[in-house]
Short mmCIF file of C-alpha atoms and ligand atoms in Angstrom, two decimals:
data_model
loop_
_atom_site.label_atom_id
_atom_site.label_comp_id
_atom_site.label_asym_id
_atom_site.label_seq_id
_atom_site.Cartn_x
_atom_site.Cartn_y
_atom_site.Cartn_z
CA UNK T 253 0.01 0.19 0.19
CA UNK T 254 1.65 3.62 -0.77
CA UNK T 255 2.08 5.38 2.32
CA UNK T 256 -0.06 8.52 2.78
CA UNK T 257 0.73 11.81 2.20
CA UNK T 258 1.73 14.27 5.09
CA UNK T 259 0.21 17.77 5.50
CA UNK T 260 1.34 20.58 7.17
CA UNK T 261 -1.24 22.55 8.97
CA UNK T 262 1.22 25.27 10.12
CA UNK T 263 -0.37 28.02 8.01
CA UNK T 264 -3.94 26.62 8.94
CA UNK T 265 -3.73 27.40 12.55
CA UNK T 266 -3.55 30.62 13.81
CA UNK T 267 -1.10 29.97 16.72
CA UNK T 268 1.11 29.10 13.86
CA UNK T 269 2.06 25.44 15.68
CA UNK T 270 3.58 22.87 13.22
CA UNK T 271 1.84 19.86 12.91
CA UNK T 272 0.35 17.65 10.18
CA UNK T 273 -2.42 15.57 9.33
CA UNK T 274 -2.81 12.16 7.02
CA UNK T 275 -4.99 13.83 4.51
CA UNK T 276 -6.36 17.21 3.74
CA UNK T 277 -9.42 17.99 1.56
CA UNK T 278 -10.62 21.54 0.71
CA UNK T 279 -14.14 21.49 -0.12
CA UNK T 280 -15.18 24.86 -2.43
CA UNK T 281 -18.95 24.03 -2.45
CA UNK T 282 -21.47 23.27 -0.05
CA UNK T 283 -22.70 19.87 -1.62
CA UNK T 284 -18.97 18.98 -1.85
CA UNK T 285 -18.90 19.69 2.03
CA UNK T 286 -21.80 17.66 2.48
CA UNK T 287 -20.79 14.72 0.19
CA UNK T 288 -17.11 14.76 1.89
CA UNK T 289 -18.29 14.63 5.57
CA UNK T 290 -21.18 12.53 5.09
CA UNK T 291 -18.84 9.80 3.39
CA UNK T 292 -15.97 10.17 6.18
CA UNK T 293 -18.56 9.65 8.68
CA UNK T 294 -20.30 6.74 7.05
CA UNK T 295 -16.81 5.06 6.74
CA UNK T 296 -16.10 6.06 10.37
CA UNK T 297 -13.02 7.66 9.39
CA UNK T 298 -11.74 9.91 12.09
CA UNK T 299 -11.93 13.80 10.59
CA UNK T 300 -12.32 17.15 11.54
CA UNK T 301 -13.78 20.19 9.79
CA UNK T 302 -11.48 23.20 9.51
CA UNK T 303 -12.47 26.64 9.13
CA UNK T 304 -9.96 29.72 9.81
CA UNK T 305 -8.19 27.67 12.50
CA UNK T 306 -8.46 30.54 14.72
CA UNK T 307 -10.00 28.65 17.61
CA UNK T 308 -7.83 25.35 17.80
CA UNK T 309 -4.79 24.25 19.74
CA UNK T 310 -2.93 21.39 17.47
CA UNK T 311 -0.76 19.33 20.14
CA UNK T 312 0.39 16.63 17.69
CA UNK T 313 0.28 15.41 14.26
CA UNK T 314 -3.46 14.40 13.47
CA UNK T 315 -3.86 11.01 12.26
CA UNK T 316 -7.10 11.39 10.23
CA UNK T 317 -8.26 13.90 7.62
CA UNK T 318 -8.99 17.63 7.91
CA UNK T 319 -11.67 18.94 5.89
CA UNK T 320 -10.81 22.73 5.02
CA UNK T 321 -14.20 24.55 4.26
CA UNK T 322 -13.68 27.25 1.53
CA UNK T 323 -17.52 27.32 0.30
CA UNK T 324 -18.29 30.82 -0.63
CA UNK T 325 -21.26 33.05 -1.36
CA UNK T 326 -23.30 35.89 0.02
CA UNK T 327 -27.15 36.42 -1.11
CA UNK T 328 -29.19 39.34 0.50
CA UNK T 329 -32.72 40.27 0.32
CA UNK T 330 -35.18 42.60 2.26
CA UNK T 331 -38.44 43.55 3.72
CA UNK T 332 -39.58 46.77 5.01
CA UNK T 333 -37.70 45.93 8.31
CA UNK T 334 -34.83 43.80 7.98
CA UNK T 335 -31.81 42.86 5.64
CA UNK T 336 -31.65 38.86 5.31
CA UNK T 337 -28.25 37.38 4.34
CA UNK T 338 -27.52 33.91 3.56
CA UNK T 339 -24.01 33.21 3.89
CA UNK T 340 -21.96 30.03 2.93
CA UNK T 341 -19.88 28.89 6.03
CA UNK T 342 -16.43 29.19 4.09
CA UNK T 343 -16.64 32.91 3.86
CA UNK T 344 -14.53 35.26 6.35
CA UNK T 345 -16.09 36.78 9.29
CA UNK T 346 -14.46 40.06 8.98
CA UNK T 347 -14.87 40.48 5.52
CA UNK T 348 -18.45 39.57 6.01
CA UNK T 349 -18.49 42.50 8.55
CA UNK T 350 -16.77 44.79 6.10
CA UNK T 351 -19.00 43.99 3.24
CA UNK T 352 -22.38 44.89 5.11
CA UNK T 353 -21.11 47.99 5.81
CA UNK T 354 -20.17 48.90 2.38
CA UNK T 355 -23.53 47.71 1.40
CA UNK T 356 -25.15 50.03 3.99
CA UNK T 357 -26.22 47.29 5.85
CA UNK T 358 -24.96 47.95 9.47
CA UNK T 359 -25.47 45.89 12.69
CA UNK T 360 -22.38 43.61 12.68
CA UNK T 361 -19.42 46.29 13.11
CA UNK T 362 -19.11 45.43 16.86
CA UNK T 363 -17.71 42.20 15.81
CA UNK T 364 -15.32 43.48 13.43
CA UNK T 365 -11.71 41.83 13.20
CA UNK T 366 -12.73 38.60 14.55
CA UNK T 367 -10.84 36.32 13.14
CA UNK T 368 -12.24 32.78 11.50
CA UNK T 369 -14.98 31.65 8.91
CA UNK T 370 -18.87 32.28 9.15
CA UNK T 371 -19.58 28.76 9.57
CA UNK T 372 -17.43 29.00 13.12
CA UNK T 373 -19.59 31.60 14.55
CA UNK T 374 -22.45 30.05 15.41
CA UNK T 375 -20.69 27.29 17.11
CA UNK T 376 -19.27 29.19 19.92
CA UNK T 377 -21.56 31.97 19.53
CA UNK T 378 -18.77 34.80 19.06
CA UNK T 379 -19.22 37.97 20.94
CA UNK T 380 -17.64 40.82 21.66
CA UNK T 381 -18.22 44.63 22.76
CA UNK T 382 -21.63 43.83 23.64
CA UNK T 383 -22.85 42.03 20.62
CA UNK T 384 -23.32 38.22 20.19
CA UNK T 385 -23.58 36.33 17.14
CA UNK T 386 -27.04 35.15 18.62
CA UNK T 387 -28.34 38.60 18.42
CA UNK T 388 -28.10 38.95 14.91
CA UNK T 389 -28.79 35.19 13.95
CA UNK T 390 -32.05 34.21 12.02
CA UNK T 391 -31.08 30.55 11.41
CA UNK T 392 -28.37 28.40 11.22
CA UNK T 393 -28.29 25.49 8.55
CA UNK T 394 -26.34 22.29 9.30
CA UNK T 395 -25.92 18.70 7.88
CA UNK T 396 -26.51 16.03 10.15
CA UNK T 397 -24.16 13.43 9.28
CA UNK T 398 -26.21 10.36 10.82
CA UNK T 399 -28.80 10.82 7.99
CA UNK T 400 -27.08 13.41 5.62
CA UNK T 401 -30.29 15.60 5.97
CA UNK T 402 -29.82 19.40 5.48
CA UNK T 403 -31.81 21.00 8.48
CA UNK T 404 -32.08 24.82 9.42
CA UNK T 405 -32.80 25.60 12.98
CA UNK T 406 -34.15 29.04 14.04
CA UNK T 407 -31.80 31.10 16.17
CA UNK T 408 -34.06 30.03 19.30
CA UNK T 409 -33.71 26.48 18.67
CA UNK T 410 -29.49 26.57 18.62
CA UNK T 411 -29.41 26.73 22.48
CA UNK T 412 -26.90 29.99 22.13
CA UNK T 413 -25.34 30.76 25.44
CA UNK T 414 -22.28 32.53 26.35
CA UNK T 415 -19.69 30.88 24.00
CA UNK T 416 -21.84 27.94 23.68
CA UNK T 417 -24.57 26.56 21.18
CA UNK T 418 -26.29 23.12 20.45
CA UNK T 419 -23.55 22.38 18.02
CA UNK T 420 -20.76 22.37 20.99
CA UNK T 421 -23.38 20.03 23.07
CA UNK T 422 -25.94 17.67 22.02
CA UNK T 423 -25.18 18.07 18.26
CA UNK T 424 -21.15 17.96 18.63
CA UNK T 425 -19.53 15.56 16.07
CA UNK T 426 -22.50 14.73 14.20
CA UNK T 427 -23.42 17.85 12.59
CA UNK T 428 -21.32 20.56 10.16
CA UNK T 429 -22.72 23.99 9.88
CA UNK T 430 -23.02 24.56 6.01
CA UNK T 431 -24.63 28.31 6.00
CA UNK T 432 -26.10 30.96 8.32
CA UNK T 433 -29.09 33.58 7.95
CA UNK T 434 -28.10 36.96 9.49
CA UNK T 435 -30.89 39.12 10.05
CA UNK T 436 -29.99 42.98 10.31
CA UNK T 437 -32.73 45.79 11.45
CA UNK T 438 -32.78 48.39 9.13
CA UNK T 439 -33.59 50.79 12.06
CA UNK T 440 -29.72 50.59 12.93
CA UNK T 441 -29.31 50.40 16.73
CA UNK T 442 -25.73 51.27 17.68
CA UNK T 443 -24.40 49.12 20.89
CA UNK T 444 -22.38 51.59 22.83
CA UNK T 445 -22.39 49.78 26.55
CA UNK T 446 -18.63 48.98 26.18
CA UNK T 447 -16.22 51.01 27.88
CA UNK T 448 -14.45 53.03 24.92
CA UNK T 449 -17.83 53.25 22.63
CA UNK T 450 -19.39 55.27 25.42
CA UNK T 451 -17.78 58.23 24.15
CA UNK T 452 -20.08 58.11 21.22
CA UNK T 453 -23.95 59.50 21.30
CA UNK T 454 -26.51 56.92 19.99
CA UNK T 455 -28.44 59.55 17.85
CA UNK T 456 -25.33 61.10 15.91
CA UNK T 457 -22.85 58.01 15.61
CA UNK T 458 -22.53 56.27 12.43
CA UNK T 459 -21.71 52.36 11.88
CA UNK T 460 -18.14 53.65 10.40
CA UNK T 461 -17.16 55.38 13.60
CA UNK T 462 -18.21 52.15 15.76
CA UNK T 463 -16.27 49.69 13.48
CA UNK T 464 -13.24 52.09 13.40
CA UNK T 465 -13.07 52.14 17.04
CA UNK T 466 -13.68 48.45 17.42
CA UNK T 467 -10.93 47.91 15.02
CA UNK T 468 -8.88 50.48 17.16
CA UNK T 469 -9.45 48.73 20.42
CA UNK T 470 -8.75 45.26 18.80
CA UNK T 471 -5.68 46.32 17.45
CA UNK T 472 -4.15 48.04 20.87
CA UNK T 473 -5.26 44.85 22.96
CA UNK T 474 -5.25 41.71 20.92
CA UNK T 475 -2.33 40.41 18.94
CA UNK T 476 -2.62 40.20 14.99
CA UNK T 477 -2.45 36.38 14.58
CA UNK T 478 -0.76 36.97 11.04
CA UNK T 479 2.14 38.80 13.21
CA UNK T 480 2.27 36.90 16.64
CA UNK T 481 0.32 33.50 16.70
CA UNK T 482 -2.78 33.32 19.13
CA UNK T 483 -6.15 32.22 19.27
CA UNK T 484 -7.80 35.13 20.80
CA UNK T 485 -9.00 34.78 24.33
CA UNK T 486 -7.62 31.17 25.22
CA UNK T 487 -9.98 30.97 28.56
CA UNK T 488 -13.51 31.70 28.88
CA UNK T 489 -14.66 34.05 31.66
CA UNK T 490 -15.43 32.10 34.39
CA UNK T 491 -19.08 32.08 36.07
CA UNK T 492 -19.53 31.80 39.49
CA UNK T 493 -22.66 32.33 42.09
CA UNK T 494 -23.19 35.53 43.72
CA UNK T 495 -22.09 34.20 47.36
CA UNK T 496 -18.88 33.03 46.14
CA UNK T 497 -18.38 36.53 43.79
CA UNK T 498 -19.03 38.57 47.45
CA UNK T 499 -16.57 36.16 49.28
CA UNK T 500 -13.99 37.04 46.55
CA UNK T 501 -14.49 40.72 46.35
CA UNK T 502 -13.94 40.61 50.14
CA UNK T 503 -10.40 39.50 49.44
CA UNK T 504 -9.90 41.17 46.26
CA UNK T 505 -11.94 44.41 46.30
CA UNK T 506 -10.87 45.39 42.61
CA UNK T 507 -11.78 42.18 41.12
CA UNK T 508 -13.80 42.78 37.80
CA UNK T 509 -17.08 40.78 37.59
CA UNK T 510 -20.44 41.45 35.72
CA UNK T 511 -23.78 40.42 37.16
CA UNK T 512 -25.72 38.12 35.04
CA UNK T 513 -29.58 38.06 34.59
CA UNK T 514 -29.69 34.90 36.57
CA UNK T 515 -27.88 36.35 39.54
CA UNK T 516 -24.53 34.77 38.95
CA UNK T 517 -21.24 36.55 37.87
CA UNK T 518 -19.12 36.34 35.12
CA UNK T 519 -15.58 37.05 36.16
CA UNK T 520 -12.96 38.72 34.04
CA UNK T 521 -10.36 35.77 33.82
CA UNK T 522 -7.98 38.53 32.10
CA UNK T 523 -7.99 40.11 35.51
CA UNK T 524 -7.58 37.10 37.38
CA UNK T 525 -4.47 35.80 35.18
CA UNK T 526 -2.97 39.60 35.33
CA UNK T 527 -3.51 39.78 39.18
CA UNK T 528 -1.85 36.57 39.79
CA UNK T 529 1.41 37.83 38.32
CA UNK T 530 1.05 35.66 35.16
CA UNK T 531 1.44 38.21 32.32
CA UNK T 532 4.80 37.23 30.34
CA UNK T 533 5.11 34.17 31.97
CA UNK T 534 6.28 31.50 29.35
CA UNK T 535 6.80 27.99 28.65
CA UNK T 536 9.43 27.84 25.69
CA UNK T 537 8.30 30.38 23.06
CA UNK T 538 4.61 29.97 24.58
CA UNK T 539 3.81 33.06 26.79
CA UNK T 540 0.64 34.85 28.24
CA UNK T 541 0.28 38.12 26.22
CA UNK T 542 1.43 41.50 28.19
CA UNK T 543 -1.45 43.41 26.86
CA UNK T 544 -4.34 41.24 27.57
CA UNK T 545 -3.70 38.13 29.94
CA UNK T 546 -6.38 36.25 28.51
CA UNK T 547 -4.33 35.60 25.62
CA UNK T 548 -1.47 33.23 25.24
CA UNK T 549 0.83 33.76 22.30
CA UNK T 550 3.39 31.97 20.38
CA UNK T 551 6.68 33.95 20.27
CA UNK T 552 7.82 32.04 17.24
CA UNK T 553 8.68 28.51 17.75
CA UNK T 554 6.48 27.21 20.29
CA UNK T 555 4.84 24.02 20.09
CA UNK T 556 1.04 23.19 20.89
CA UNK T 557 2.40 21.13 23.93
CA UNK T 558 4.34 24.40 25.09
CA UNK T 559 1.10 26.32 24.74
CA UNK T 560 -0.92 23.41 26.74
CA UNK T 561 1.89 23.31 29.29
CA UNK T 562 1.57 27.03 29.75
CA UNK T 563 -2.16 26.93 30.00
CA UNK T 564 -2.11 24.09 32.58
CA UNK T 565 0.39 26.52 34.37
CA UNK T 566 -2.38 29.31 34.15
CA UNK T 567 -5.00 27.21 35.53
CA UNK T 568 -3.26 25.63 38.44
CA UNK T 569 -2.16 29.04 39.69
CA UNK T 570 -5.63 30.43 39.25
CA UNK T 571 -7.31 27.38 41.13
CA UNK T 572 -4.67 27.96 43.96
CA UNK T 573 -5.06 31.56 44.36
CA UNK T 574 -8.62 32.42 43.65
CA UNK T 575 -10.38 28.64 43.82
CA UNK T 576 -11.57 29.34 40.19
CA UNK T 577 -11.12 26.92 37.65
CA UNK T 578 -10.80 28.24 34.13
CA UNK T 579 -11.86 26.46 31.07
CA UNK T 580 -10.13 26.72 27.22
CA UNK T 581 -11.93 28.21 24.74
CA UNK T 582 -10.37 26.87 21.73
CA UNK T 583 -10.67 22.91 20.73
CA UNK T 584 -7.40 21.19 21.93
CA UNK T 585 -6.74 18.84 19.32
CA UNK T 586 -4.20 15.68 19.63
CA UNK T 587 -3.31 12.82 17.39
CA UNK T 588 -6.51 11.13 17.73
CA UNK T 589 -8.78 13.99 17.76
CA UNK T 590 -10.38 16.42 20.34
CA UNK T 591 -9.42 16.17 23.50
CA UNK T 592 -9.89 18.16 27.20
CA UNK T 593 -7.46 20.02 29.06
CA UNK T 594 -7.74 17.85 31.94
CA UNK T 595 -6.71 14.94 29.50
CA UNK T 596 -3.00 16.28 29.78
CA UNK T 597 -2.89 14.91 33.39
CA UNK T 598 -5.33 11.92 32.98
CA UNK T 599 -5.44 9.11 29.89
CA UNK T 600 -6.23 10.58 26.63
CA UNK T 601 -9.68 10.49 25.54
CA UNK T 602 -10.58 9.15 22.14
CA UNK T 603 -12.89 11.11 19.93
CA UNK T 604 -13.51 10.32 16.25
CA UNK T 605 -15.66 12.93 14.57
CA UNK T 606 -16.08 16.50 15.23
CA UNK T 607 -16.47 19.82 13.59
CA UNK T 608 -14.24 22.37 14.32
CA UNK T 609 -13.57 26.29 13.90
N1 EPU D 203 -8.34 43.05 32.35
C1 EPU D 203 -7.01 43.12 33.14
N2 EPU D 203 -5.73 42.48 32.87
C2 EPU D 203 -5.70 41.97 31.58
C3 EPU D 203 -7.10 41.92 30.61
C4 EPU D 203 -8.27 42.30 31.36
O1 EPU D 203 -7.06 43.46 34.35
O2 EPU D 203 -4.85 41.58 31.37
C5 EPU D 203 -9.33 43.32 32.94
C6 EPU D 203 -9.77 44.59 31.96
O3 EPU D 203 -9.19 45.74 32.64
C7 EPU D 203 -11.27 44.68 32.13
C8 EPU D 203 -11.69 43.41 32.14
O4 EPU D 203 -10.46 42.60 32.67
O5 EPU D 203 -11.74 45.33 33.44
C9 EPU D 203 -12.25 42.71 30.96
O6 EPU D 203 -11.41 42.71 30.09
P1 EPU D 203 -11.95 42.97 28.30
O7 EPU D 203 -12.87 44.33 28.28
O8 EPU D 203 -10.71 43.60 27.74
O9 EPU D 203 -12.53 41.75 28.04
P2 EPU D 203 -12.28 40.07 28.05
O10 EPU D 203 -13.29 39.78 29.18
O11 EPU D 203 -11.26 39.97 28.61
C10 EPU D 203 -13.82 39.35 26.49
C11 EPU D 203 -13.98 38.42 25.32
C12 EPU D 203 -13.07 39.01 24.05
C13 EPU D 203 -14.01 40.36 23.74
C14 EPU D 203 -14.00 41.11 24.95
C15 EPU D 203 -14.43 42.55 24.50
C16 EPU D 203 -14.17 36.17 26.42
C17 EPU D 203 -13.41 35.13 26.88
N3 EPU D 203 -13.29 37.28 25.70
O12 EPU D 203 -12.71 39.77 27.08
O13 EPU D 203 -13.27 38.10 22.95
O14 EPU D 203 -13.18 40.86 22.79
O15 EPU D 203 -14.14 40.81 26.00
O16 EPU D 203 -16.11 42.25 24.44
O17 EPU D 203 -15.23 36.33 26.58
C18 EPU D 203 -11.96 36.21 22.17
O18 EPU D 203 -13.18 35.38 22.45
O19 EPU D 203 -11.45 35.77 21.55
C19 EPU D 203 -12.32 37.46 22.38
C20 EPU D 203 -11.16 38.22 22.29
#
C-alpha cells in the first residue's frame, strides 16, 4: 500500500504551530462539503472540519483527515424592516462585516476583526463589545451526518449561551454547519455599552465610527495572528455564584465581575490572570500576552505542547490563588482528535468525529 501523504497544518492554525495531518481535503462548495463529510462519517474515518483555524490548538500530528471549508457566497434580500443575508460557511467573518458596511447594511460592526469563518460563528456564539452572534442570527443551516439531511434551526433552537450552542453540545460531532442566516434591522441601533464606545452619542454616531473604534481597540489589545500566533482569548470568563463572588470581592476588592440575569457573576479571567502575576510568563516560546492576559501567544517556535503546558500552569495558579477553575475556549486537538485540557493529566480520550472552527 502506498504511504499516505502528510500535510502541514502550520498555515491553517492561527497559533502557527507546526503539526500535520494524514489527509487534507479542501471543499469549495456546500454540496462538496456535505458529500465529503457524510462519506467520512459513514466510513467511520476520523476527521475534523476546519474553518479559519482561529479557535484550535493542535498538540500533535493528527492521524486523520482535515476537511478545510472554502465554500463562498453571500445572498441578500430585504423587507420593510430587515436585511436578510444567507452566507456560506467558508466566508471570512471580518470580510462579511466589511461587506455589510460597504453595502449600507450595518449591525455587525461590534464584531469586526474577529478572526475565523462564518460557519464557526454560531458554534461558539462569537461575541465582543456588547454583541453576540445570537443577537443577529436568523437561522443556522447544518448537515446531520447521521442522516445526511440538511436542516435549518431558527436562532432560538440553537441553544445559544456565552460561547455555547447546541453545535458544541448535543449536536457535537454529528453535524457540520453549512451556511448561516443573518438578520439586520434597517433601523440601526448602535451598541455602545462597552467602555470606549460610551464616548459616542447614540443619535449621531455612524456605523463606520463604531467599526473604526472596534478595530482600534482590538488592534491595541489583541495581537494580530498574522504577526504573533494566538487564538484570541484562550480562556472563557468563568461564571460563579453571587455568594462566591461576594466572598472573592472581600479579599480582592478590585476584582472585575459582571452580574448576569440569573444572578450569577461572570468574572474577568484576564483580571484574575493579570493579578496572579502571570503576564509574560512563558513555557518555551509560549507566553501569556503582556497587553491582555487572557491571550496566550506563540512568540515564534512554540509547540502546541508548550502552549498546553502554559495553559495548565495558568489554570493551576488561578485555582490555587482564587479557587476558580478556568476553561479553555479553543478546541484542543491531539493525534486522535479532540481532547479536554484535563486529559493532559489523565488518560487521553478518544474522539473520532467532530467539527471545528
Ligand atoms: N483585564 C485585566 N488585565 C488583563 C486583561 C483584562 O485587568 O490583562 C480586565 C480589564 O481591565 C477589564 C476586564 O478584565 O476590566 C475585561 O477585559 P476586556 O474588556 O478586555 O474583555 P475580556 O473579558 O478580557 C471578552 C472576550 C473577548 C472580547 C472582549 C470584549 C471572552 C473570553 N473574551 O474579553 O473575546 O473581545 O470581551 O467584549 O469572553 C475572544 O473570544 O477571542 C475575544 C477576544
